[in-house]
């Protein structure tokens, strides 16, 4: 079997699928080569802890499994910890991926980073608004 049990489990039963309508940060990334797209939504509390996270992935099975695992790994973590999440950590948590599928885990890392960046951007905008 090319895929680990963990990958198959997260592909068949992805965790945290969906969107958060009033998300504090939304990241959308894509891979131009395969055309897969991943969207990540985060809800962050005042202590900068990720209280909720959801994802939508239009992509291959490994993209679904890696985004599912990425949400599990950052839920309940601080946004700084989420930024540290590497694609290697996602692959490790999934007990490996075939080499041709490593780029799918990179997409998951990028989606998390994009969501955190969007959170920072939105927060800065809110602060600027409040100071007016
Ligand atoms: Fe592109 Fe999986 S084949 S994300």
GROMACS .gro file of N, CA and C and ligand atoms in nm:
model
  400
    1UNK      N    1   0.084  -0.120   0.000
    1UNK     CA    2   0.000   0.000   0.000
    1UNK      C    3   0.088   0.125   0.000
    2UNK      N    4   0.060   0.215  -0.091
    2UNK     CA    5   0.140   0.337  -0.102
    2UNK      C    6   0.109   0.431   0.014
    3UNK      N    7  -0.015   0.432   0.057
    3UNK     CA    8  -0.057   0.527   0.162
    3UNK      C    9  -0.068   0.461   0.298
    4UNK      N   10  -0.029   0.535   0.400
    4UNK     CA   11  -0.040   0.484   0.537
    4UNK      C   12  -0.187   0.481   0.579
    5UNK      N   13  -0.213   0.404   0.685
    5UNK     CA   14  -0.350   0.398   0.741
    5UNK      C   15  -0.399   0.537   0.778
    6UNK      N   16  -0.307   0.615   0.834
    6UNK     CA   17  -0.342   0.751   0.880
    6UNK      C   18  -0.389   0.837   0.763
    7UNK      N   19  -0.315   0.829   0.652
    7UNK     CA   20  -0.352   0.910   0.535
    7UNK      C   21  -0.490   0.868   0.486
    8UNK      N   22  -0.511   0.736   0.477
    8UNK     CA   23  -0.641   0.687   0.428
    8UNK      C   24  -0.753   0.729   0.522
    9UNK      N   25  -0.726   0.723   0.652
    9UNK     CA   26  -0.826   0.762   0.751
    9UNK      C   27  -0.864   0.910   0.735
   10UNK      N   28  -0.761   0.997   0.723
   10UNK     CA   29  -0.790   1.141   0.710
   10UNK      C   30  -0.850   1.176   0.574
   11UNK      N   31  -0.820   1.093   0.473
   11UNK     CA   32  -0.881   1.117   0.343
   11UNK      C   33  -1.028   1.075   0.347
   12UNK      N   34  -1.055   0.959   0.408
   12UNK     CA   35  -1.193   0.909   0.410
   12UNK      C   36  -1.280   0.979   0.514
   13UNK      N   37  -1.216   1.021   0.624
   13UNK     CA   38  -1.291   1.091   0.730
   13UNK      C   39  -1.220   1.220   0.766
   14UNK      N   40  -1.216   1.315   0.674
   14UNK     CA   41  -1.142   1.438   0.705
   14UNK      C   42  -1.202   1.513   0.825
   15UNK      N   43  -1.113   1.564   0.910
   15UNK     CA   44  -1.158   1.638   1.029
   15UNK      C   45  -1.170   1.787   0.994
   16UNK      N   46  -1.263   1.852   1.059
   16UNK     CA   47  -1.277   1.998   1.048
   16UNK      C   48  -1.302   2.050   0.905
   17UNK      N   49  -1.386   1.978   0.833
   17UNK     CA   50  -1.421   2.025   0.698
   17UNK      C   51  -1.528   2.132   0.708
   18UNK      N   52  -1.516   2.232   0.624
   18UNK     CA   53  -1.620   2.335   0.618
   18UNK      C   54  -1.560   2.473   0.617
   19UNK      N   55  -1.642   2.571   0.652
   19UNK     CA   56  -1.587   2.706   0.661
   19UNK      C   57  -1.638   2.773   0.787
   20UNK      N   58  -1.568   2.878   0.830
   20UNK     CA   59  -1.613   2.956   0.945
   20UNK      C   60  -1.656   3.091   0.888
   21UNK      N   61  -1.786   3.121   0.890
   21UNK     CA   62  -1.834   3.243   0.825
   21UNK      C   63  -1.770   3.371   0.881
   22UNK      N   64  -1.753   3.378   1.014
   22UNK     CA   65  -1.693   3.499   1.071
   22UNK      C   66  -1.549   3.473   1.115
   23UNK      N   67  -1.475   3.406   1.029
   23UNK     CA   68  -1.337   3.370   1.062
   23UNK      C   69  -1.251   3.494   1.085
   24UNK      N   70  -1.151   3.480   1.175
   24UNK     CA   71  -1.057   3.592   1.199
   24UNK      C   72  -0.945   3.591   1.096
   25UNK      N   73  -0.927   3.479   1.032
   25UNK     CA   74  -0.825   3.471   0.927
   25UNK      C   75  -0.865   3.366   0.825
   26UNK      N   76  -0.846   3.400   0.698
   26UNK     CA   77  -0.876   3.305   0.591
   26UNK      C   78  -0.756   3.300   0.496
   27UNK      N   79  -0.711   3.181   0.469
   27UNK     CA   80  -0.599   3.166   0.377
   27UNK      C   81  -0.640   3.080   0.259
   28UNK      N   82  -0.601   3.122   0.141
   28UNK     CA   83  -0.630   3.039   0.025
   28UNK      C   84  -0.502   3.023  -0.056
   29UNK      N   85  -0.467   2.901  -0.083
   29UNK     CA   86  -0.346   2.876  -0.161
   29UNK      C   87  -0.375   2.772  -0.268
   30UNK      N   88  -0.291   2.770  -0.368
   30UNK     CA   89  -0.310   2.673  -0.475
   30UNK      C   90  -0.177   2.632  -0.532
   31UNK      N   91  -0.178   2.521  -0.599
   31UNK     CA   92  -0.059   2.475  -0.667
   31UNK      C   93  -0.087   2.481  -0.817
   32UNK      N   94  -0.011   2.562  -0.886
   32UNK     CA   95  -0.036   2.586  -1.028
   32UNK      C   96  -0.019   2.460  -1.112
   33UNK      N   97   0.072   2.372  -1.068
   33UNK     CA   98   0.099   2.251  -1.148
   33UNK      C   99  -0.017   2.152  -1.148
   34UNK      N  100  -0.069   2.123  -1.027
   34UNK     CA  101  -0.175   2.021  -1.022
   34UNK      C  102  -0.313   2.086  -1.020
   35UNK      N  103  -0.318   2.217  -0.994
   35UNK     CA  104  -0.445   2.288  -0.996
   35UNK      C  105  -0.526   2.274  -0.869
   36UNK      N  106  -0.466   2.212  -0.766
   36UNK     CA  107  -0.540   2.193  -0.641
   36UNK      C  108  -0.545   2.322  -0.559
   37UNK      N  109  -0.657   2.339  -0.488
   37UNK     CA  110  -0.678   2.461  -0.411
   37UNK      C  111  -0.718   2.425  -0.268
   38UNK      N  112  -0.663   2.499  -0.173
   38UNK     CA  113  -0.691   2.474  -0.032
   38UNK      C  114  -0.728   2.604   0.037
   39UNK      N  115  -0.832   2.598   0.116
   39UNK     CA  116  -0.876   2.716   0.190
   39UNK      C  117  -0.880   2.683   0.338
   40UNK      N  118  -0.828   2.771   0.422
   40UNK     CA  119  -0.820   2.746   0.566
   40UNK      C  120  -0.881   2.864   0.641
   41UNK      N  121  -0.966   2.834   0.737
   41UNK     CA  122  -1.035   2.938   0.816
   41UNK      C  123  -0.995   2.922   0.963
   42UNK      N  124  -0.957   3.031   1.029
   42UNK     CA  125  -0.924   3.020   1.172
   42UNK      C  126  -1.003   3.120   1.256
   43UNK      N  127  -1.040   3.075   1.374
   43UNK     CA  128  -1.106   3.160   1.472
   43UNK      C  129  -1.008   3.174   1.588
   44UNK      N  130  -0.969   3.297   1.617
   44UNK     CA  131  -0.863   3.320   1.716
   44UNK      C  132  -0.920   3.400   1.834
   45UNK      N  133  -0.891   3.357   1.957
   45UNK     CA  134  -0.942   3.432   2.073
   45UNK      C  135  -0.845   3.543   2.115
   46UNK      N  136  -0.881   3.616   2.222
   46UNK     CA  137  -0.801   3.732   2.265
   46UNK      C  138  -0.660   3.694   2.309
   47UNK      N  139  -0.643   3.569   2.351
   47UNK     CA  140  -0.509   3.522   2.390
   47UNK      C  141  -0.430   3.469   2.271
   48UNK      N  142  -0.483   3.493   2.152
   48UNK     CA  143  -0.419   3.449   2.027
   48UNK      C  144  -0.407   3.297   2.016
   49UNK      N  145  -0.508   3.230   2.071
   49UNK     CA  146  -0.516   3.084   2.058
   49UNK      C  147  -0.618   3.051   1.949
   50UNK      N  148  -0.583   2.955   1.867
   50UNK     CA  149  -0.675   2.913   1.760
   50UNK      C  150  -0.784   2.824   1.820
   51UNK      N  151  -0.901   2.884   1.836
   51UNK     CA  152  -1.012   2.812   1.901
   51UNK      C  153  -1.081   2.718   1.804
   52UNK      N  154  -1.085   2.759   1.679
   52UNK     CA  155  -1.152   2.674   1.582
   52UNK      C  156  -1.082   2.688   1.447
   53UNK      N  157  -1.087   2.582   1.372
   53UNK     CA  158  -1.024   2.585   1.240
   53UNK      C  159  -1.102   2.492   1.148
   54UNK      N  160  -1.122   2.538   1.026
   54UNK     CA  161  -1.192   2.455   0.928
   54UNK      C  162  -1.120   2.469   0.793
   55UNK      N  163  -1.142   2.370   0.706
   55UNK     CA  164  -1.078   2.380   0.576
   55UNK      C  165  -1.169   2.330   0.465
   56UNK      N  166  -1.141   2.379   0.347
   56UNK     CA  167  -1.207   2.327   0.227
   56UNK      C  168  -1.097   2.304   0.125
   57UNK      N  169  -1.090   2.183   0.074
   57UNK     CA  170  -0.986   2.151  -0.023
   57UNK      C  171  -1.046   2.094  -0.150
   58UNK      N  172  -1.012   2.159  -0.258
   58UNK     CA  173  -1.050   2.108  -0.388
   58UNK      C  174  -0.923   2.047  -0.443
   59UNK      N  175  -0.905   1.919  -0.416
   59UNK     CA  176  -0.778   1.861  -0.458
   59UNK      C  177  -0.770   1.712  -0.438
   60UNK      N  178  -0.649   1.663  -0.449
   60UNK     CA  179  -0.626   1.519  -0.444
   60UNK      C  180  -0.645   1.465  -0.302
   61UNK      N  181  -0.643   1.335  -0.290
   61UNK     CA  182  -0.662   1.271  -0.160
   61UNK      C  183  -0.557   1.312  -0.059
   62UNK      N  184  -0.433   1.324  -0.103
   62UNK     CA  185  -0.326   1.363  -0.010
   62UNK      C  186  -0.344   1.508   0.035
   63UNK      N  187  -0.398   1.591  -0.052
   63UNK     CA  188  -0.423   1.731  -0.014
   63UNK      C  189  -0.532   1.736   0.093
   64UNK      N  190  -0.631   1.651   0.078
   64UNK     CA  191  -0.739   1.646   0.178
   64UNK      C  192  -0.685   1.593   0.311
   65UNK      N  193  -0.607   1.484   0.303
   65UNK     CA  194  -0.552   1.425   0.426
   65UNK      C  195  -0.456   1.521   0.496
   66UNK      N  196  -0.372   1.592   0.419
   66UNK     CA  197  -0.276   1.682   0.484
   66UNK      C  198  -0.346   1.805   0.542
   67UNK      N  199  -0.448   1.856   0.473
   67UNK     CA  200  -0.516   1.972   0.532
   67UNK      C  201  -0.593   1.931   0.657
   68UNK      N  202  -0.653   1.812   0.652
   68UNK     CA  203  -0.723   1.761   0.770
   68UNK      C  204  -0.627   1.749   0.888
   69UNK      N  205  -0.511   1.687   0.864
   69UNK     CA  206  -0.412   1.670   0.972
   69UNK      C  207  -0.361   1.806   1.020
   70UNK      N  208  -0.339   1.899   0.927
   70UNK     CA  209  -0.290   2.031   0.966
   70UNK      C  210  -0.389   2.100   1.061
   71UNK      N  211  -0.518   2.087   1.034
   71UNK     CA  212  -0.616   2.151   1.123
   71UNK      C  213  -0.608   2.089   1.262
   72UNK      N  214  -0.590   1.957   1.268
   72UNK     CA  215  -0.581   1.890   1.397
   72UNK      C  216  -0.457   1.937   1.475
   73UNK      N  217  -0.350   1.961   1.400
   73UNK     CA  218  -0.224   1.998   1.465
   73UNK      C  219  -0.223   2.141   1.516
   74UNK      N  220  -0.305   2.229   1.458
   74UNK     CA  221  -0.301   2.369   1.503
   74UNK      C  222  -0.418   2.406   1.593
   75UNK      N  223  -0.518   2.321   1.601
   75UNK     CA  224  -0.634   2.353   1.685
   75UNK      C  225  -0.592   2.359   1.831
   76UNK      N  226  -0.627   2.469   1.898
   76UNK     CA  227  -0.591   2.484   2.038
   76UNK      C  228  -0.451   2.539   2.058
   77UNK      N  229  -0.377   2.560   1.950
   77UNK     CA  230  -0.241   2.614   1.959
   77UNK      C  231  -0.244   2.766   1.942
   78UNK      N  232  -0.134   2.831   1.977
   78UNK     CA  233  -0.125   2.975   1.955
   78UNK      C  234  -0.094   3.000   1.808
   79UNK      N  235  -0.121   3.123   1.763
   79UNK     CA  236  -0.095   3.150   1.622
   79UNK      C  237   0.055   3.141   1.591
   80UNK      N  238   0.138   3.174   1.691
   80UNK     CA  239   0.283   3.161   1.668
   80UNK      C  240   0.323   3.015   1.648
   81UNK      N  241   0.260   2.929   1.729
   81UNK     CA  242   0.289   2.785   1.714
   81UNK      C  243   0.241   2.736   1.577
   82UNK      N  244   0.126   2.788   1.534
   82UNK     CA  245   0.071   2.746   1.404
   82UNK      C  246   0.167   2.784   1.291
   83UNK      N  247   0.232   2.901   1.308
   83UNK     CA  248   0.327   2.946   1.205
   83UNK      C  249   0.448   2.854   1.195
   84UNK      N  250   0.477   2.786   1.306
   84UNK     CA  251   0.593   2.694   1.307
   84UNK      C  252   0.562   2.562   1.238
   85UNK      N  253   0.435   2.538   1.211
   85UNK     CA  254   0.398   2.408   1.154
   85UNK      C  255   0.464   2.390   1.017
   86UNK      N  256   0.540   2.283   1.007
   86UNK     CA  257   0.608   2.257   0.879
   86UNK      C  258   0.536   2.144   0.806
   87UNK      N  259   0.558   2.139   0.676
   87UNK     CA  260   0.495   2.029   0.601
   87UNK      C  261   0.554   1.895   0.645
   88UNK      N  262   0.681   1.897   0.691
   88UNK     CA  263   0.742   1.771   0.739
   88UNK      C  264   0.666   1.718   0.860
   89UNK      N  265   0.624   1.811   0.948
   89UNK     CA  266   0.551   1.770   1.069
   89UNK      C  267   0.417   1.708   1.030
   90UNK      N  268   0.355   1.764   0.927
   90UNK     CA  269   0.226   1.710   0.881
   90UNK      C  270   0.247   1.570   0.823
   91UNK      N  271   0.353   1.555   0.743
   91UNK     CA  272   0.383   1.425   0.682
   91UNK      C  273   0.414   1.322   0.791
   92UNK      N  274   0.491   1.366   0.891
   92UNK     CA  275   0.527   1.275   1.000
   92UNK      C  276   0.403   1.228   1.075
   93UNK      N  277   0.313   1.325   1.104
   93UNK     CA  278   0.191   1.291   1.177
   93UNK      C  279   0.103   1.194   1.096
   94UNK      N  280   0.118   1.200   0.965
   94UNK     CA  281   0.040   1.109   0.879
   94UNK      C  282   0.115   0.979   0.851
   95UNK      N  283   0.229   0.964   0.916
   95UNK     CA  284   0.313   0.845   0.898
   95UNK      C  285   0.359   0.826   0.754
   96UNK      N  286   0.393   0.940   0.694
   96UNK     CA  287   0.456   0.935   0.562
   96UNK      C  288   0.363   0.959   0.445
   97UNK      N  289   0.425   1.005   0.336
   97UNK     CA  290   0.354   1.026   0.209
   97UNK      C  291   0.449   0.983   0.098
   98UNK      N  292   0.397   0.935  -0.012
   98UNK     CA  293   0.486   0.905  -0.124
   98UNK      C  294   0.552   1.034  -0.175
   99UNK      N  295   0.676   1.024  -0.224
   99UNK     CA  296   0.750   1.144  -0.267
   99UNK      C  297   0.671   1.235  -0.362
  100UNK      N  298   0.596   1.176  -0.454
  100UNK     CA  299   0.523   1.260  -0.551
  100UNK      C  300   0.410   1.338  -0.486
  101UNK      N  301   0.381   1.305  -0.359
  101UNK     CA  302   0.269   1.371  -0.290
  101UNK      C  303   0.316   1.469  -0.183
  102UNK      N  304   0.447   1.489  -0.174
  102UNK     CA  305   0.499   1.580  -0.071
  102UNK      C  306   0.448   1.722  -0.095
  103UNK      N  307   0.433   1.761  -0.221
  103UNK     CA  308   0.390   1.898  -0.248
  103UNK      C  309   0.249   1.926  -0.192
  104UNK      N  310   0.171   1.821  -0.173
  104UNK     CA  311   0.037   1.838  -0.115
  104UNK      C  312   0.050   1.885   0.030
  105UNK      N  313   0.151   1.831   0.101
  105UNK     CA  314   0.170   1.872   0.241
  105UNK      C  315   0.223   2.015   0.247
  106UNK      N  316   0.297   2.055   0.143
  106UNK     CA  317   0.347   2.194   0.139
  106UNK      C  318   0.228   2.289   0.126
  107UNK      N  319   0.130   2.248   0.050
  107UNK     CA  320   0.009   2.330   0.035
  107UNK      C  321  -0.060   2.350   0.171
  108UNK      N  322  -0.063   2.243   0.252
  108UNK     CA  323  -0.126   2.252   0.384
  108UNK      C  324  -0.051   2.351   0.473
  109UNK      N  325   0.083   2.344   0.469
  109UNK     CA  326   0.164   2.439   0.548
  109UNK      C  327   0.136   2.581   0.501
  110UNK      N  328   0.132   2.600   0.370
  110UNK     CA  329   0.110   2.734   0.315
  110UNK      C  330  -0.029   2.788   0.349
  111UNK      N  331  -0.128   2.699   0.351
  111UNK     CA  332  -0.266   2.742   0.382
  111UNK      C  333  -0.274   2.793   0.526
  112UNK      N  334  -0.206   2.723   0.618
  112UNK     CA  335  -0.205   2.766   0.758
  112UNK      C  336  -0.137   2.902   0.768
  113UNK      N  337  -0.023   2.917   0.702
  113UNK     CA  338   0.052   3.043   0.707
  113UNK      C  339  -0.031   3.157   0.648
  114UNK      N  340  -0.100   3.129   0.539
  114UNK     CA  341  -0.182   3.233   0.474
  114UNK      C  342  -0.296   3.275   0.567
  115UNK      N  343  -0.354   3.180   0.638
  115UNK     CA  344  -0.464   3.213   0.730
  115UNK      C  345  -0.412   3.300   0.845
  116UNK      N  346  -0.294   3.266   0.898
  116UNK     CA  347  -0.236   3.345   1.007
  116UNK      C  348  -0.199   3.485   0.958
  117UNK      N  349  -0.143   3.492   0.838
  117UNK     CA  350  -0.109   3.624   0.780
  117UNK      C  351  -0.234   3.710   0.765
  118UNK      N  352  -0.341   3.649   0.719
  118UNK     CA  353  -0.467   3.722   0.701
  118UNK      C  354  -0.519   3.769   0.837
  119UNK      N  355  -0.502   3.683   0.939
  119UNK     CA  356  -0.543   3.722   1.075
  119UNK      C  357  -0.467   3.847   1.119
  120UNK      N  358  -0.335   3.850   1.098
  120UNK     CA  359  -0.254   3.966   1.136
  120UNK      C  360  -0.298   4.091   1.059
  121UNK      N  361  -0.326   4.073   0.932
  121UNK     CA  362  -0.368   4.184   0.848
  121UNK      C  363  -0.501   4.242   0.897
  122UNK      N  364  -0.595   4.152   0.923
  122UNK     CA  365  -0.728   4.196   0.969
  122UNK      C  366  -0.717   4.267   1.104
  123UNK      N  367  -0.631   4.213   1.190
  123UNK     CA  368  -0.614   4.271   1.324
  123UNK      C  369  -0.556   4.412   1.313
  124UNK      N  370  -0.457   4.429   1.227
  124UNK     CA  371  -0.394   4.561   1.206
  124UNK      C  372  -0.497   4.660   1.151
  125UNK      N  373  -0.581   4.612   1.061
  125UNK     CA  374  -0.685   4.699   1.005
  125UNK      C  375  -0.784   4.744   1.111
  126UNK      N  376  -0.821   4.648   1.199
  126UNK     CA  377  -0.915   4.680   1.307
  126UNK      C  378  -0.856   4.784   1.400
  127UNK      N  379  -0.726   4.766   1.431
  127UNK     CA  380  -0.658   4.861   1.521
  127UNK      C  381  -0.653   4.999   1.459
  128UNK      N  382  -0.621   5.004   1.331
  128UNK     CA  383  -0.612   5.133   1.260
  128UNK      C  384  -0.749   5.200   1.260
  129UNK      N  385  -0.852   5.121   1.242
  129UNK     CA  386  -0.990   5.170   1.243
  129UNK      C  387  -1.025   5.229   1.379
  130UNK      N  388  -0.982   5.158   1.485
  130UNK     CA  389  -1.015   5.201   1.622
  130UNK      C  390  -0.942   5.329   1.659
  131UNK      N  391  -0.827   5.351   1.597
  131UNK     CA  392  -0.748   5.471   1.630
  131UNK      C  393  -0.791   5.594   1.554
  132UNK      N  394  -0.882   5.579   1.463
  132UNK     CA  395  -0.924   5.693   1.380
  132UNK      C  396  -1.000   5.796   1.464
  133LIG    FE1  397  -0.151   1.870  -0.593
  133LIG    FE2  398  -0.205   1.683  -0.422
  133LIG     S1  399  -0.168   1.656  -0.633
  133LIG     S2  400  -0.205   1.896  -0.389
   0.00000   0.00000   0.00000
